[in-house]
Amino acid sequence: MRQVVLDTETTGLECEEGHRVIEIACLELIDGKRTGLTYHQYINPGRAIDAGAVEVHGITESFLQDKSEFQDIAADFLSFIDGAELIIHNAPFDIGFLNNEFRLTMPGEKLIDERCRVIDTLALAKQKHPGLRNSLGALAERYGIVVPDGEFIGALLDAEILAKVYLGLME
């Protein structure tokens, strides 16, 4: 079975307020094992990034200035995920943002949840560990996953951690 572990970073917390995706990272799993195949892209959102978001991921407007816009990377991204089972922590957030990008840049294109089955690891964790903190960091600690020390998080690192957390949740 082909699965894709996916994470995004955004300009802010609400796509309804015009916030956009600025980083997408995907890792492929076949039958629960990493294949080494990845998709990673930074995206120029064409708008300002909230200061609070920069504090979390460290991605700045100047860094993204020369990056492609979403419509320029959409076909490659869809090719990577199409038909896969997506594994996402707090899936409604990422799916909401990605679907919004398609609505804005490729009207009429099938949305992510119409193309792929989605597994929300936050929902799985809440079922398996009721009453406990189930953030990605808390789950990594619970499953003994070493998270590199660093000032910022990013989609690629989070996807790598999530792949390990997902396998722990499935045990």
XYZ file of C-alpha atoms in Angstrom:
171
model
C 0.000 0.000 0.000
C 1.315 3.450 -0.953
C 1.084 6.102 1.742
C 2.391 9.648 1.780
C 3.238 11.429 5.020
C 2.492 15.107 4.459
C 3.066 18.371 6.306
C 2.768 22.040 5.399
C 3.855 25.393 6.754
C 1.704 28.462 6.202
C 1.702 32.255 6.443
C -0.751 32.114 9.353
C -3.451 30.039 10.955
C -6.580 30.757 8.900
C -6.877 30.247 5.151
C -10.251 32.009 5.419
C -8.271 35.161 6.309
C -6.172 34.863 3.146
C -3.254 32.896 4.594
C -1.410 30.629 2.193
C 0.798 27.534 2.055
C 4.534 28.321 1.958
C 6.085 24.867 2.347
C 4.964 21.345 1.481
C 6.863 18.203 2.436
C 5.904 14.614 1.617
C 7.591 11.278 2.334
C 6.546 8.065 0.645
C 5.870 4.833 2.541
C 5.230 1.500 0.849
C 3.801 -1.148 3.145
C 4.813 0.954 6.151
C 8.457 1.405 5.101
C 10.186 4.579 3.932
C 11.162 4.365 0.271
C 13.411 7.427 0.298
C 11.171 9.183 -2.224
C 10.258 12.688 -1.106
C 8.560 15.802 -2.387
C 9.620 19.122 -0.844
C 8.834 22.601 -2.025
C 8.934 26.157 -0.718
C 6.241 28.388 -2.222
C 6.003 32.136 -2.710
C 2.613 33.046 -1.209
C 2.459 36.543 -2.679
C 1.534 37.957 0.723
C 3.011 38.805 4.116
C 3.779 36.114 6.689
C 2.462 36.637 10.221
C 5.218 37.312 12.749
C 3.914 34.462 14.927
C 4.233 32.035 12.027
C 7.816 33.136 11.334
C 8.609 32.511 15.024
C 7.454 28.910 14.584
C 8.973 27.934 11.218
C 11.551 30.650 10.534
C 10.499 31.052 6.907
C 10.641 34.688 5.839
C 9.182 36.655 2.961
C 12.668 37.446 1.667
C 13.552 33.719 1.618
C 10.423 32.964 -0.438
C 10.799 35.903 -2.820
C 12.386 33.861 -5.637
C 10.384 30.658 -5.056
C 7.634 29.360 -7.350
C 3.988 30.159 -6.769
C 1.515 27.394 -5.940
C 0.071 27.110 -9.453
C 3.601 26.473 -10.750
C 4.185 23.481 -8.461
C 0.631 22.118 -8.284
C 0.946 19.531 -11.076
C 4.123 17.983 -9.615
C 2.584 17.957 -6.141
C -0.588 16.264 -7.397
C 1.465 13.734 -9.318
C 3.309 12.819 -6.115
C 0.214 12.363 -3.931
C -2.456 11.267 -6.406
C -4.164 8.092 -5.265
C -2.010 7.699 -2.153
C -3.303 7.375 1.368
C -2.204 10.593 3.085
C -0.976 10.590 6.675
C -1.287 14.032 8.242
C -1.179 15.288 11.835
C -4.200 17.551 12.372
C -5.332 16.819 8.833
C -8.202 19.342 8.686
C -5.640 22.170 8.945
C -3.351 20.993 6.121
C -6.170 19.728 3.895
C -8.077 22.982 4.389
C -5.062 25.019 3.311
C -4.198 22.782 0.355
C -7.802 22.676 -0.872
C -7.897 26.471 -0.582
C -4.778 26.708 -2.774
C -6.484 24.600 -5.441
C -9.657 26.679 -5.249
C -7.601 29.868 -5.708
C -5.190 28.728 -8.395
C -6.859 25.818 -10.196
C -10.646 26.211 -9.975
C -12.468 23.016 -10.889
C -9.497 20.792 -9.956
C -10.398 17.848 -7.705
C -9.617 18.646 -4.079
C -7.151 16.662 -1.976
C -9.763 14.671 -0.064
C -11.445 13.771 -3.366
C -8.146 12.338 -4.673
C -6.793 10.605 -1.594
C -7.894 8.856 1.549
C -6.695 10.874 4.540
C -5.580 9.507 7.913
C -5.466 12.083 10.707
C -2.815 10.999 13.210
C -4.090 13.535 15.759
C -7.476 11.786 15.767
C -5.741 8.382 16.007
C -3.594 9.603 18.900
C -6.617 10.959 20.784
C -8.260 7.530 20.474
C -5.144 5.651 21.552
C -4.052 8.114 24.263
C -7.209 9.796 25.598
C -6.628 12.637 28.013
C -2.936 12.994 27.128
C -1.197 15.690 25.102
C -1.117 14.507 21.517
C 0.854 17.202 19.739
C 3.457 15.900 17.329
C 6.186 16.792 19.843
C 4.410 15.024 22.700
C 3.896 11.917 20.562
C 7.525 11.917 19.452
C 8.602 12.028 23.091
C 6.100 9.291 24.049
C 7.445 7.007 21.295
C 11.110 7.731 22.009
C 11.713 9.569 18.735
C 14.698 11.860 18.921
C 13.860 15.328 17.629
C 16.893 17.393 16.623
C 17.411 20.507 18.706
C 16.797 23.596 16.697
C 15.172 26.948 16.897
C 12.646 26.265 14.129
C 10.474 23.463 12.854
C 9.721 22.878 9.217
C 7.497 20.713 7.089
C 10.235 18.276 6.060
C 11.419 17.635 9.612
C 7.825 17.325 10.825
C 7.019 14.840 8.053
C 10.038 12.737 9.045
C 8.960 12.778 12.701
C 5.345 12.074 11.760
C 6.330 9.013 9.721
C 7.945 7.533 12.846
C 5.035 8.590 15.086
C 2.532 7.010 12.692
C 4.388 3.698 12.781
C 4.377 3.898 16.589
C 0.642 4.591 16.632
C 0.036 1.550 14.438
C 1.879 -0.863 16.762
